[in-house]
């Protein structure tokens, strides 16, 4: 990957340099379990390209973001979320300080599974 920040933890996870519990990978997308899960299902999906946040997204990111959104529900169910409507899942993208973003590589939280959850 050329579009990578060597100091970014999620770039390094997507490149396999930092271990993670992988959920899914293709040429453009990497998904892995959150280390501090809020719920029975909680994984993160990232573009392999370093994109700092949702506020940095432009037209050229539309295909990969569209694919991530389309994949989220399928992976949630593979990871143990029950089907809609009694099951389902939540998709969250924290952006910037007010948005509660802690890791500055765009990531989609996919959260689900039977309640109660630790948060949310
Ligand atoms: P936020 O930027 O607030 O959307 O949250 C970043 C999320 O990344 C948190 O839920 C962390 O638990 C998670 N996280 C941070 N470092 C790692 C890591 N090395 N592996 C897996 N998840 C991580
Ligand atoms: Zn990155």
mmCIF file of C-alpha atoms and ligand atoms in Angstrom:
data_model
loop_
_atom_site.group_PDB
_atom_site.id
_atom_site.type_symbol
_atom_site.label_atom_id
_atom_site.label_comp_id
_atom_site.label_asym_id
_atom_site.label_seq_id
_atom_site.Cartn_x
_atom_site.Cartn_y
_atom_site.Cartn_z
ATOM 1 C CA UNK A 1 0.000 0.000 0.000
ATOM 2 C CA UNK A 2 1.488 3.351 -0.966
ATOM 3 C CA UNK A 3 -1.251 5.503 0.617
ATOM 4 C CA UNK A 4 -0.277 4.579 4.116
ATOM 5 C CA UNK A 5 0.832 6.454 7.235
ATOM 6 C CA UNK A 6 3.652 4.506 8.927
ATOM 7 C CA UNK A 7 2.723 5.968 12.323
ATOM 8 C CA UNK A 8 -0.968 5.103 12.114
ATOM 9 C CA UNK A 9 -2.122 2.137 14.207
ATOM 10 C CA UNK A 10 -4.967 1.180 11.849
ATOM 11 C CA UNK A 11 -2.692 1.395 8.753
ATOM 12 C CA UNK A 12 -0.345 -0.961 10.584
ATOM 13 C CA UNK A 13 -3.176 -3.332 11.548
ATOM 14 C CA UNK A 14 -4.459 -3.362 7.939
ATOM 15 C CA UNK A 15 -0.918 -4.180 6.753
ATOM 16 C CA UNK A 16 -0.603 -7.031 9.281
ATOM 17 C CA UNK A 17 2.222 -5.285 11.170
ATOM 18 C CA UNK A 18 0.169 -5.113 14.380
ATOM 19 C CA UNK A 19 -1.824 -8.237 15.256
ATOM 20 C CA UNK A 20 -5.601 -8.140 15.249
ATOM 21 C CA UNK A 21 -8.502 -10.563 15.173
ATOM 22 C CA UNK A 22 -9.393 -10.326 11.503
ATOM 23 C CA UNK A 23 -13.030 -10.435 10.417
ATOM 24 C CA UNK A 24 -12.597 -9.693 6.700
ATOM 25 C CA UNK A 25 -10.017 -8.517 4.186
ATOM 26 C CA UNK A 26 -9.916 -7.663 0.506
ATOM 27 C CA UNK A 27 -7.723 -5.372 -1.618
ATOM 28 C CA UNK A 28 -9.286 -2.190 -0.222
ATOM 29 C CA UNK A 29 -10.938 -3.049 3.117
ATOM 30 C CA UNK A 30 -9.823 -4.588 6.417
ATOM 31 C CA UNK A 31 -12.161 -5.507 9.296
ATOM 32 C CA UNK A 32 -11.089 -6.618 12.787
ATOM 33 C CA UNK A 33 -12.433 -6.986 16.311
ATOM 34 C CA UNK A 34 -12.402 -3.905 18.551
ATOM 35 C CA UNK A 35 -10.053 -4.521 21.507
ATOM 36 C CA UNK A 36 -12.602 -3.004 23.919
ATOM 37 C CA UNK A 37 -15.931 -4.374 22.686
ATOM 38 C CA UNK A 38 -19.159 -2.734 23.864
ATOM 39 C CA UNK A 39 -21.342 -5.619 22.805
ATOM 40 C CA UNK A 40 -21.223 -9.326 21.860
ATOM 41 C CA UNK A 41 -20.428 -8.233 18.289
ATOM 42 C CA UNK A 42 -18.110 -5.254 17.876
ATOM 43 C CA UNK A 43 -15.700 -4.935 14.995
ATOM 44 C CA UNK A 44 -14.167 -2.088 13.018
ATOM 45 C CA UNK A 45 -14.022 -1.720 9.240
ATOM 46 C CA UNK A 46 -11.318 0.463 7.692
ATOM 47 C CA UNK A 47 -10.265 1.411 4.194
ATOM 48 C CA UNK A 48 -6.684 0.163 3.686
ATOM 49 C CA UNK A 49 -5.852 3.610 2.348
ATOM 50 C CA UNK A 50 -5.129 6.066 5.145
ATOM 51 C CA UNK A 51 -8.112 8.428 5.323
ATOM 52 C CA UNK A 52 -7.955 10.527 8.484
ATOM 53 C CA UNK A 53 -11.677 10.822 9.184
ATOM 54 C CA UNK A 54 -15.137 11.031 7.630
ATOM 55 C CA UNK A 55 -14.464 14.777 7.314
ATOM 56 C CA UNK A 56 -11.642 13.962 4.861
ATOM 57 C CA UNK A 57 -13.776 11.888 2.498
ATOM 58 C CA UNK A 58 -14.118 12.951 -1.127
ATOM 59 C CA UNK A 59 -15.689 11.591 -4.318
ATOM 60 C CA UNK A 60 -12.861 9.107 -4.901
ATOM 61 C CA UNK A 61 -13.705 7.360 -1.621
ATOM 62 C CA UNK A 62 -17.338 6.741 -2.579
ATOM 63 C CA UNK A 63 -16.788 3.232 -4.019
ATOM 64 C CA UNK A 64 -14.887 1.879 -1.002
ATOM 65 C CA UNK A 65 -17.263 3.475 1.521
ATOM 66 C CA UNK A 66 -20.244 2.131 -0.393
ATOM 67 C CA UNK A 67 -18.737 -1.339 -0.320
ATOM 68 C CA UNK A 68 -18.016 -1.059 3.413
ATOM 69 C CA UNK A 69 -21.627 -0.104 4.139
ATOM 70 C CA UNK A 70 -22.961 -2.902 1.956
ATOM 71 C CA UNK A 71 -20.681 -5.416 3.704
ATOM 72 C CA UNK A 72 -21.362 -4.306 7.304
ATOM 73 C CA UNK A 73 -24.608 -6.220 7.760
ATOM 74 C CA UNK A 74 -23.302 -9.411 6.190
ATOM 75 C CA UNK A 75 -20.234 -9.429 8.413
ATOM 76 C CA UNK A 76 -22.341 -8.525 11.490
ATOM 77 C CA UNK A 77 -24.456 -11.608 10.906
ATOM 78 C CA UNK A 78 -21.373 -13.779 10.341
ATOM 79 C CA UNK A 79 -20.018 -12.519 13.664
ATOM 80 C CA UNK A 80 -23.204 -13.387 15.560
ATOM 81 C CA UNK A 81 -25.678 -10.535 15.156
ATOM 82 C CA UNK A 82 -29.200 -11.922 14.759
ATOM 83 C CA UNK A 83 -31.165 -11.097 11.609
ATOM 84 C CA UNK A 84 -33.341 -8.010 11.177
ATOM 85 C CA UNK A 85 -35.792 -7.047 12.643
ATOM 86 C CA UNK A 86 -35.393 -8.706 16.063
ATOM 87 C CA UNK A 87 -31.616 -8.636 15.768
ATOM 88 C CA UNK A 88 -29.812 -6.011 13.716
ATOM 89 C CA UNK A 89 -26.725 -3.958 14.361
ATOM 90 C CA UNK A 90 -25.480 -0.410 14.779
ATOM 91 C CA UNK A 91 -23.043 1.446 12.516
ATOM 92 C CA UNK A 92 -21.091 4.338 14.079
ATOM 93 C CA UNK A 93 -18.429 6.638 12.631
ATOM 94 C CA UNK A 94 -16.949 8.926 15.289
ATOM 95 C CA UNK A 95 -15.471 12.022 13.632
ATOM 96 C CA UNK A 96 -13.256 14.693 15.213
ATOM 97 C CA UNK A 97 -12.992 15.658 18.871
ATOM 98 C CA UNK A 98 -16.672 16.509 19.331
ATOM 99 C CA UNK A 99 -17.537 13.284 17.508
ATOM 100 C CA UNK A 100 -15.450 11.288 19.994
ATOM 101 C CA UNK A 101 -12.831 10.103 17.483
ATOM 102 C CA UNK A 102 -9.741 8.651 19.174
ATOM 103 C CA UNK A 103 -7.985 6.908 16.294
ATOM 104 C CA UNK A 104 -7.422 9.165 13.309
ATOM 105 C CA UNK A 105 -7.887 6.641 10.516
ATOM 106 C CA UNK A 106 -11.486 6.473 9.271
ATOM 107 C CA UNK A 107 -13.247 3.458 10.781
ATOM 108 C CA UNK A 108 -16.779 2.164 10.946
ATOM 109 C CA UNK A 109 -17.822 0.537 14.226
ATOM 110 C CA UNK A 110 -20.240 -2.335 13.637
ATOM 111 C CA UNK A 111 -21.928 -3.254 16.921
ATOM 112 C CA UNK A 112 -24.583 -5.844 17.603
ATOM 113 C CA UNK A 113 -25.622 -9.070 19.272
ATOM 114 C CA UNK A 114 -28.136 -9.695 22.027
ATOM 115 C CA UNK A 115 -28.474 -6.983 24.689
ATOM 116 C CA UNK A 116 -27.513 -5.844 27.288
ATOM 117 C CA UNK A 117 -24.473 -4.077 25.865
ATOM 118 C CA UNK A 118 -21.732 -2.449 27.925
ATOM 119 C CA UNK A 119 -22.455 0.910 26.199
ATOM 120 C CA UNK A 120 -24.875 2.361 23.697
HETATM 121 P P1 LIG B 1 -12.983 5.934 18.070
HETATM 122 O O1 LIG B 1 -11.804 6.573 17.396
HETATM 123 O O2 LIG B 1 -13.467 6.676 19.273
HETATM 124 O O3 LIG B 1 -14.101 5.615 17.121
HETATM 125 O O4 LIG B 1 -12.525 4.546 18.683
HETATM 126 C C1 LIG B 1 -11.419 3.808 18.297
HETATM 127 C C2 LIG B 1 -11.698 2.378 18.639
HETATM 128 O O5 LIG B 1 -10.561 1.618 18.271
HETATM 129 C C3 LIG B 1 -11.957 2.087 20.129
HETATM 130 O O6 LIG B 1 -13.214 1.434 20.263
HETATM 131 C C4 LIG B 1 -10.784 1.178 20.532
HETATM 132 O O7 LIG B 1 -11.163 0.184 21.442
HETATM 133 C C5 LIG B 1 -10.362 0.596 19.205
HETATM 134 N N1 LIG B 1 -8.951 0.234 19.120
HETATM 135 C C6 LIG B 1 -7.883 1.019 19.417
HETATM 136 N N2 LIG B 1 -6.734 0.355 19.192
HETATM 137 C C7 LIG B 1 -7.088 -0.872 18.728
HETATM 138 C C8 LIG B 1 -6.347 -2.031 18.325
HETATM 139 N N3 LIG B 1 -5.003 -2.057 18.349
HETATM 140 N N4 LIG B 1 -7.043 -3.116 17.920
HETATM 141 C C9 LIG B 1 -8.402 -3.113 17.914
HETATM 142 N N5 LIG B 1 -9.146 -2.043 18.271
HETATM 143 C C10 LIG B 1 -8.510 -0.951 18.687
HETATM 144 ZN ZN1 LIG B 2 -4.010 5.011 8.788
#
